[in-house]
mmCIF file with all atom_site columns, C-alpha atoms in Angstrom:
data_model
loop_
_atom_site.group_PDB
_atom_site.id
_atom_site.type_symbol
_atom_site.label_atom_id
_atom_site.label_alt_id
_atom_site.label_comp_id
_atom_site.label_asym_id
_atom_site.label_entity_id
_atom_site.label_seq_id
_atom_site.pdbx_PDB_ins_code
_atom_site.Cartn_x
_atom_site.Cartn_y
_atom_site.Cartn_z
_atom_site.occupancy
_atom_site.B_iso_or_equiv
_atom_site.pdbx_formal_charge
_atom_site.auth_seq_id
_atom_site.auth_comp_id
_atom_site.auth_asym_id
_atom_site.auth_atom_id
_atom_site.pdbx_PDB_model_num
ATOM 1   C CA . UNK A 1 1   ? -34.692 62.946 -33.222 1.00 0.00 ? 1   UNK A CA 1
ATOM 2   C CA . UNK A 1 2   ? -35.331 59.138 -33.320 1.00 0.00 ? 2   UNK A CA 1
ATOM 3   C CA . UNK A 1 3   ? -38.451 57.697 -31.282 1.00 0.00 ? 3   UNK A CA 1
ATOM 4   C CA . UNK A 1 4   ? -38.959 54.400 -31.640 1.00 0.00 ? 4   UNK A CA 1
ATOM 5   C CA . UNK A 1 5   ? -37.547 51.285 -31.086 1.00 0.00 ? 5   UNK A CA 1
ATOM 6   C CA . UNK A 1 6   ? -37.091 51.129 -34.876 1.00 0.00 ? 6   UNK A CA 1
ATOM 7   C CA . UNK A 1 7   ? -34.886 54.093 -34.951 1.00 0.00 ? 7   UNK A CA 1
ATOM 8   C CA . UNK A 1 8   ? -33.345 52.840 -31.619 1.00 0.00 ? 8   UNK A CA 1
ATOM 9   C CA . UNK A 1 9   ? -32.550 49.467 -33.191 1.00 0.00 ? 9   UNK A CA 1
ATOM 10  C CA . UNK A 1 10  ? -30.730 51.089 -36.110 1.00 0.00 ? 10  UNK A CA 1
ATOM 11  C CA . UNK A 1 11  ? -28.828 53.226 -34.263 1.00 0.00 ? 11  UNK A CA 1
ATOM 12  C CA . UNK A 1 12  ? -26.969 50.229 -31.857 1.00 0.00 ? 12  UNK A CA 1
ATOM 13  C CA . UNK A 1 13  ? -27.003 46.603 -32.264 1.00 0.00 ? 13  UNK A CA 1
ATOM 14  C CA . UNK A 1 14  ? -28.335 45.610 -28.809 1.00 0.00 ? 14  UNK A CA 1
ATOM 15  C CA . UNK A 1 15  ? -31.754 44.007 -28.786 1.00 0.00 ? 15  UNK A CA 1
ATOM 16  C CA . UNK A 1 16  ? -34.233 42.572 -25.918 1.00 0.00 ? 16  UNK A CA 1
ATOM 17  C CA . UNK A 1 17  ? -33.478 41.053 -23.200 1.00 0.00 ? 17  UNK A CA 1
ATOM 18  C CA . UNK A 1 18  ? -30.719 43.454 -23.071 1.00 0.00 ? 18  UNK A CA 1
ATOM 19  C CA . UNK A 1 19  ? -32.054 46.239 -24.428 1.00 0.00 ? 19  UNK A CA 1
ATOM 20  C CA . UNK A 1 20  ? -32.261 49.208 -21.698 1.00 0.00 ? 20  UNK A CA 1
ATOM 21  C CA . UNK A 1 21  ? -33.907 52.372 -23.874 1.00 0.00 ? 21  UNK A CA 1
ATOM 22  C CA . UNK A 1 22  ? -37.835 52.481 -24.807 1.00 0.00 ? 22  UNK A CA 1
ATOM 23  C CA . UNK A 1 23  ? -37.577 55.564 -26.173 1.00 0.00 ? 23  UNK A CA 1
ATOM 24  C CA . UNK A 1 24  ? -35.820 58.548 -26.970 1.00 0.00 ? 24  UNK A CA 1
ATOM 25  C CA . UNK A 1 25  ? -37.123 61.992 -25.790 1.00 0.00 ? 25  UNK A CA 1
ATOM 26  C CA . UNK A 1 26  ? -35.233 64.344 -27.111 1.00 0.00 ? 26  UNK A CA 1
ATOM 27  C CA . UNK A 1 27  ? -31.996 64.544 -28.593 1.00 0.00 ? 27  UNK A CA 1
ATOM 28  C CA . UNK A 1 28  ? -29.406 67.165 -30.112 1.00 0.00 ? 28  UNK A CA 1
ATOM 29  C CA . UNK A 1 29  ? -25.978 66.915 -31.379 1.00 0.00 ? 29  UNK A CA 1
ATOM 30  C CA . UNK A 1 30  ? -24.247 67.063 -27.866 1.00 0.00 ? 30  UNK A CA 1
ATOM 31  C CA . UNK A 1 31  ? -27.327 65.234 -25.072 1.00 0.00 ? 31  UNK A CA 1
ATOM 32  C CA . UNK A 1 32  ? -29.697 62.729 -25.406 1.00 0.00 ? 32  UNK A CA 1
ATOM 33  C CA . UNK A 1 33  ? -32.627 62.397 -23.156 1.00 0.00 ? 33  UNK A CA 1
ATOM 34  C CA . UNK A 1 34  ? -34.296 58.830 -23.272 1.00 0.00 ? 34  UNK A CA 1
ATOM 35  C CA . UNK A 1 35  ? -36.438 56.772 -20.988 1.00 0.00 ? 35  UNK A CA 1
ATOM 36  C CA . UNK A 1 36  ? -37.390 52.981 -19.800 1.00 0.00 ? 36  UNK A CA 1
ATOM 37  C CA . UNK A 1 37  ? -40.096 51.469 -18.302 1.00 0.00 ? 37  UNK A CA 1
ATOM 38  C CA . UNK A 1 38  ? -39.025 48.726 -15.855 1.00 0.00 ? 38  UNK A CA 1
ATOM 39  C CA . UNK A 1 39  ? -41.302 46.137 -16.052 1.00 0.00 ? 39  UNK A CA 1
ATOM 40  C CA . UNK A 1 40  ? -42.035 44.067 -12.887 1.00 0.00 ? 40  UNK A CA 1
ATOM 41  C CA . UNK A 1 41  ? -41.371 41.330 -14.878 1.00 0.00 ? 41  UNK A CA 1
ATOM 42  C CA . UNK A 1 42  ? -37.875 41.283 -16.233 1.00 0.00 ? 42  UNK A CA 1
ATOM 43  C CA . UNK A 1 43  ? -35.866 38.583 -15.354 1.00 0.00 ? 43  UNK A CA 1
ATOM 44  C CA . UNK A 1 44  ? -33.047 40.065 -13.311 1.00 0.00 ? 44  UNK A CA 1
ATOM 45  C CA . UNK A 1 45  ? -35.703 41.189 -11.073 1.00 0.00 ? 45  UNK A CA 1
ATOM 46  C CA . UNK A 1 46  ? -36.439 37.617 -10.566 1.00 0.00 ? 46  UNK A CA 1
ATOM 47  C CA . UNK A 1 47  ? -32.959 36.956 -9.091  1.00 0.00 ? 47  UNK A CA 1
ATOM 48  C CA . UNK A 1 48  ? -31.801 40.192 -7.933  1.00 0.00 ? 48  UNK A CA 1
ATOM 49  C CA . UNK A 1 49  ? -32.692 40.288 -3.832  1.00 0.00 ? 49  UNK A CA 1
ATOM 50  C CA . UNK A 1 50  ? -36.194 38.101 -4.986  1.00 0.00 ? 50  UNK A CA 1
ATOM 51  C CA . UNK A 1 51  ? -37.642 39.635 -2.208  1.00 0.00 ? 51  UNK A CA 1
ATOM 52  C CA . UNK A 1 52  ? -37.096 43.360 -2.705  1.00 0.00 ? 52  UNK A CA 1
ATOM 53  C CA . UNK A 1 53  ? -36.152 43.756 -6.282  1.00 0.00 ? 53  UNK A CA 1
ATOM 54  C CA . UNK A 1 54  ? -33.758 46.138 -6.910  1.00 0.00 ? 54  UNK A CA 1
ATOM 55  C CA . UNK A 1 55  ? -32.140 47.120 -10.242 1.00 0.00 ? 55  UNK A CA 1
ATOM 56  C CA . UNK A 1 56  ? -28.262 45.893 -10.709 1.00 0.00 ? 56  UNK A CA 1
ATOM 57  C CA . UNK A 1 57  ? -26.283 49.092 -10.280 1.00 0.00 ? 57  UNK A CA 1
ATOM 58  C CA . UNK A 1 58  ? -24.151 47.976 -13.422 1.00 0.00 ? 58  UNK A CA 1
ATOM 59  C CA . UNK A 1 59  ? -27.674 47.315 -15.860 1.00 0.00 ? 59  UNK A CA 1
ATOM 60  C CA . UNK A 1 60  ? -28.686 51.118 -14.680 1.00 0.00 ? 60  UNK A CA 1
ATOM 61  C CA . UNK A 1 61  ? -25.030 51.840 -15.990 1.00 0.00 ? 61  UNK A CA 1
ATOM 62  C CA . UNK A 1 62  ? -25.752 50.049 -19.238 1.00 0.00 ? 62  UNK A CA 1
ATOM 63  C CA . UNK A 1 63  ? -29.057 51.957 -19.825 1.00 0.00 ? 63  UNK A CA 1
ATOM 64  C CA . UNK A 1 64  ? -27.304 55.329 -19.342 1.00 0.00 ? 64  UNK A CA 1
ATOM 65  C CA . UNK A 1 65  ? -24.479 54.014 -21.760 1.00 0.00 ? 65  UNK A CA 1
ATOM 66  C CA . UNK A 1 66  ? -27.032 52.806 -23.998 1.00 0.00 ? 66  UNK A CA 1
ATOM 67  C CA . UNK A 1 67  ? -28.743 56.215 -24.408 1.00 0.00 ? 67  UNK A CA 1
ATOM 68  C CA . UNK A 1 68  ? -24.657 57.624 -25.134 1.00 0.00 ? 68  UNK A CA 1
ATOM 69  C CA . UNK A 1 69  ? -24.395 54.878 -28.174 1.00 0.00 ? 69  UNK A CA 1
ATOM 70  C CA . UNK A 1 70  ? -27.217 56.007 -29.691 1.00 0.00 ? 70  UNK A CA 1
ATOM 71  C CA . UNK A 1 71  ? -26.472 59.949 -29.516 1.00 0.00 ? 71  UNK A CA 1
ATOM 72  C CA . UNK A 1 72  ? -22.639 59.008 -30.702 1.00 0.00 ? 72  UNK A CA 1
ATOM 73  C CA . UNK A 1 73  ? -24.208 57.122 -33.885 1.00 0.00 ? 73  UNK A CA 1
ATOM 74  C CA . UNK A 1 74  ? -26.881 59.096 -34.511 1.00 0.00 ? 74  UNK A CA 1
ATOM 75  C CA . UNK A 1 75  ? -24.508 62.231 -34.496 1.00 0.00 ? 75  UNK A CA 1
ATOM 76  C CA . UNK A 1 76  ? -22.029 60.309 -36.203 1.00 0.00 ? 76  UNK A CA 1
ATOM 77  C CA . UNK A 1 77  ? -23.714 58.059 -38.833 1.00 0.00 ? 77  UNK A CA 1
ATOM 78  C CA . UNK A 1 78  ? -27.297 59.330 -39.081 1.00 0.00 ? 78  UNK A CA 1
ATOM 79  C CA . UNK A 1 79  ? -28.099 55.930 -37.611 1.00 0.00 ? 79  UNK A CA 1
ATOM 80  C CA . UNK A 1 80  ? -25.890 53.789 -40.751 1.00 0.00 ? 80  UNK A CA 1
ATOM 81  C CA . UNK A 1 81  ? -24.687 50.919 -38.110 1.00 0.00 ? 81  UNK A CA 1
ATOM 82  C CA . UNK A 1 82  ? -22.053 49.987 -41.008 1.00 0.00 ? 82  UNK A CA 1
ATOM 83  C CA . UNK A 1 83  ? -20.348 53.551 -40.182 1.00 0.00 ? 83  UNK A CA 1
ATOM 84  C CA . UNK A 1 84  ? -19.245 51.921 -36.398 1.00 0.00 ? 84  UNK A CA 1
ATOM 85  C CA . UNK A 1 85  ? -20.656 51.327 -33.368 1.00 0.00 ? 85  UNK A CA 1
ATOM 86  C CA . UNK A 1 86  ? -19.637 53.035 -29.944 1.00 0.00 ? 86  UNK A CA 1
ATOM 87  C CA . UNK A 1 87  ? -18.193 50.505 -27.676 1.00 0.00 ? 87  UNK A CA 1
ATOM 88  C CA . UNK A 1 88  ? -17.299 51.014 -24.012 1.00 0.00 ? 88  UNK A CA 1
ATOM 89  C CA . UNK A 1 89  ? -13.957 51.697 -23.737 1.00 0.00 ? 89  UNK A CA 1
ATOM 90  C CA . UNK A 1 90  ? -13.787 53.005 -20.172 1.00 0.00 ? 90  UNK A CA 1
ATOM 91  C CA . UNK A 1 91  ? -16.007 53.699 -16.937 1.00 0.00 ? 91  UNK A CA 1
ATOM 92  C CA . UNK A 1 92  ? -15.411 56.171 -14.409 1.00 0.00 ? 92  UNK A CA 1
ATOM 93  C CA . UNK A 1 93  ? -16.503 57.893 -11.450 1.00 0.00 ? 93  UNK A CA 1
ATOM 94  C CA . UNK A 1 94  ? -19.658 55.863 -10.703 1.00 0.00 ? 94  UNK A CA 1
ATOM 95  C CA . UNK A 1 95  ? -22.152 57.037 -7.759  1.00 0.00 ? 95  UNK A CA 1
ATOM 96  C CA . UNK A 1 96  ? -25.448 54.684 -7.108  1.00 0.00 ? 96  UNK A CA 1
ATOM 97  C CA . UNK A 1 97  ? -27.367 57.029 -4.704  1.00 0.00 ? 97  UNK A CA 1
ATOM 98  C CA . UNK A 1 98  ? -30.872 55.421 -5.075  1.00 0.00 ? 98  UNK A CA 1
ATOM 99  C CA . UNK A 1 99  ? -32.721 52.686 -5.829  1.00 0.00 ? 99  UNK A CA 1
ATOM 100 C CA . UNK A 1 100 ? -34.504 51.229 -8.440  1.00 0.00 ? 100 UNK A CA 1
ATOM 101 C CA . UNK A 1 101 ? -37.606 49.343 -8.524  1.00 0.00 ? 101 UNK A CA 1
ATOM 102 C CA . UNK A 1 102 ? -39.843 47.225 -10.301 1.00 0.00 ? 102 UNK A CA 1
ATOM 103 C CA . UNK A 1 103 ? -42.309 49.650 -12.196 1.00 0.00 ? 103 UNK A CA 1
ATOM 104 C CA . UNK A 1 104 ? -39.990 52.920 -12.012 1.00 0.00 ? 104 UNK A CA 1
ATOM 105 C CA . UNK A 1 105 ? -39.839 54.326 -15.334 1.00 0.00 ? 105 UNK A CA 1
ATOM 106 C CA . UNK A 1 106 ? -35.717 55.292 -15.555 1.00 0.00 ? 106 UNK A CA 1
ATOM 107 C CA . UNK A 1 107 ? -34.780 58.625 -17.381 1.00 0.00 ? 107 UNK A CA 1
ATOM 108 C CA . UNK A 1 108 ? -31.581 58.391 -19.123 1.00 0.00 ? 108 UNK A CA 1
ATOM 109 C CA . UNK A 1 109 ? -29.418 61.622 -19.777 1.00 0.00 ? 109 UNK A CA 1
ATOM 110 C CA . UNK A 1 110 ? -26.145 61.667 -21.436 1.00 0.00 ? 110 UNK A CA 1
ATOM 111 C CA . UNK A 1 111 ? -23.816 64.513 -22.748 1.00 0.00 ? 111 UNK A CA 1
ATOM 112 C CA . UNK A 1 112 ? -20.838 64.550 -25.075 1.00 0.00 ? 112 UNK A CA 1
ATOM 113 C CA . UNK A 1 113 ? -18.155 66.025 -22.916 1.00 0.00 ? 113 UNK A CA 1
ATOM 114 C CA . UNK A 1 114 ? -14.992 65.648 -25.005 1.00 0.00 ? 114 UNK A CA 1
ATOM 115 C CA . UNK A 1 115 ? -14.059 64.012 -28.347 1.00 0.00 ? 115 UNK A CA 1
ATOM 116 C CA . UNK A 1 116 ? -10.474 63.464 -28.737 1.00 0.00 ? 116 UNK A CA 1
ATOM 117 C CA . UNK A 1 117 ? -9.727  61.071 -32.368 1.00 0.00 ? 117 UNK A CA 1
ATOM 118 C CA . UNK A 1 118 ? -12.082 58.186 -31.979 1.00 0.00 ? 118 UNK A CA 1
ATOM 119 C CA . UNK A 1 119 ? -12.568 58.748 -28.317 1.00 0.00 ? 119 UNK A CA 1
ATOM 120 C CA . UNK A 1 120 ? -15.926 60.323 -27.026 1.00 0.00 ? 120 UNK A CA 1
ATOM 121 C CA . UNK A 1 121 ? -16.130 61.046 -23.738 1.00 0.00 ? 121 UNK A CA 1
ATOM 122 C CA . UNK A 1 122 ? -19.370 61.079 -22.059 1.00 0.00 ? 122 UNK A CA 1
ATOM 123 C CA . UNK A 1 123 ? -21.300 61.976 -18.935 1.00 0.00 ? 123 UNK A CA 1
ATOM 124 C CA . UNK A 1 124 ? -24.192 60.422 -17.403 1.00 0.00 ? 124 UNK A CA 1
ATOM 125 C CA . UNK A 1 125 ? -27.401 59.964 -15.233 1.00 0.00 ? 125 UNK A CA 1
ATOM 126 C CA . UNK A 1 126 ? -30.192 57.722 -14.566 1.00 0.00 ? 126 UNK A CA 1
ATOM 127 C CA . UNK A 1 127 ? -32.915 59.437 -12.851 1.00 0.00 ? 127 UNK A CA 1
ATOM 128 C CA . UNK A 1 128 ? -36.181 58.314 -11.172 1.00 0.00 ? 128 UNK A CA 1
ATOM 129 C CA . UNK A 1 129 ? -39.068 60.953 -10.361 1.00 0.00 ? 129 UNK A CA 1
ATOM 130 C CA . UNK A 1 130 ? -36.382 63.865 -11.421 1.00 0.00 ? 130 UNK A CA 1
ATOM 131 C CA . UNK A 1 131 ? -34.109 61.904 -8.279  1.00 0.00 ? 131 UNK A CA 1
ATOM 132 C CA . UNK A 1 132 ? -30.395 60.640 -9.229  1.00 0.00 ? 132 UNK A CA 1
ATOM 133 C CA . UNK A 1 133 ? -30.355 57.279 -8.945  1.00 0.00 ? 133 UNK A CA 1
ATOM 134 C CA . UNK A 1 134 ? -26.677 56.256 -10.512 1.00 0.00 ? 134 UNK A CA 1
ATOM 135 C CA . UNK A 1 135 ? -24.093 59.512 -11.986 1.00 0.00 ? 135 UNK A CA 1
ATOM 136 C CA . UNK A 1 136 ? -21.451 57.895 -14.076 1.00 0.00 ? 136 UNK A CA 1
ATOM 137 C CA . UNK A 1 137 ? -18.483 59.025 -16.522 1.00 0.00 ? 137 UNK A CA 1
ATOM 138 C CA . UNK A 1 138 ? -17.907 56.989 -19.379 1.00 0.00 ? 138 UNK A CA 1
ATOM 139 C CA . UNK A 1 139 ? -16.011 56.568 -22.771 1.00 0.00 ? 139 UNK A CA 1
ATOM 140 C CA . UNK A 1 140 ? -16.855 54.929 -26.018 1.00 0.00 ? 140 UNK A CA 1
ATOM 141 C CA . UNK A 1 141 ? -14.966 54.375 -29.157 1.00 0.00 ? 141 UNK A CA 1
ATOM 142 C CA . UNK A 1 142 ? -16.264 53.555 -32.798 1.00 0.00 ? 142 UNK A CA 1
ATOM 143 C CA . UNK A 1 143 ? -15.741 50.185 -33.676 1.00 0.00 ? 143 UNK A CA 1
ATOM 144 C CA . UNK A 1 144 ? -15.984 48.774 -37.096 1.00 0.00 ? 144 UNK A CA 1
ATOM 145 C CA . UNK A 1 145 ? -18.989 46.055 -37.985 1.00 0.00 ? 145 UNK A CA 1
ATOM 146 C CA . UNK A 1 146 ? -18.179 43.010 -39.512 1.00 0.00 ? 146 UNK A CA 1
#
């Protein structure tokens, strides 16, 4: 199990300001469960309805995919970046049934539904205060570095 933003940072290639996973909580061959603090003072809080911040639905959908990256190349390359990154590939079946605000502190679940070759299909949640904020159904595919 990885937690810290070194480990994160070896295991996919995104860094801040887009970034969406502080740390990872736990993790097994099949789920990951990882968390992010919102800060009130992100940017796309700045611009996103400036006077009631909310979250971008699709951002909230990056942090869940996020968390999926880094269980597919942990599981896969024991966090060796050269092995392939996951890339999205395919998004379905997404539900945004709360909001998210500056301050909340997001939980990030995925699972490893299906692999089929170089396909990985995924499910997903961001949570706030054990609520469902955005469900989502996603695939990723390894992609070669270089």
């Amino acid at each position: 199990m990885t937690n810290s933003i070194v480990d994160i940072a070896s295991a996919i290639p995104h860094r801040p300001p887009f970034l969406f996973v502080d740390r990872v909580v736990e993790m097994d061959d099949k789920r990951i469960v990882a968390e992010k603090y919102l800060s009130p003072d992100l940017d796309f809080f700045k611009g996103h309805y400036p006077h009631f911040p909310v979250m971008p639905g699709a951002l909230t959908m990056e942090s869940v995919i996020q968390a999926g990256a880094i269980l597919l190349s942990m599981a896969a390359g024991a966090g060796d970046v050269s092995k392939g990154t996951p890339v999205l590939v395919r998004v379905r079946d997404a539900k945004f049934k709360k909001m998210i605000r500056p301050g909340d502190t997001i939980t990030l679940e995925a699972e490893l539904v299906e692999r089929v070759a170089n396909a990985f299909m995924m499910k997903g949640t961001a949570k706030v205060a054990g609520e469902t904020a955005v469900s989502v159904q996603f695939t990723c595919a390894m992609a070669e570095v270089g």
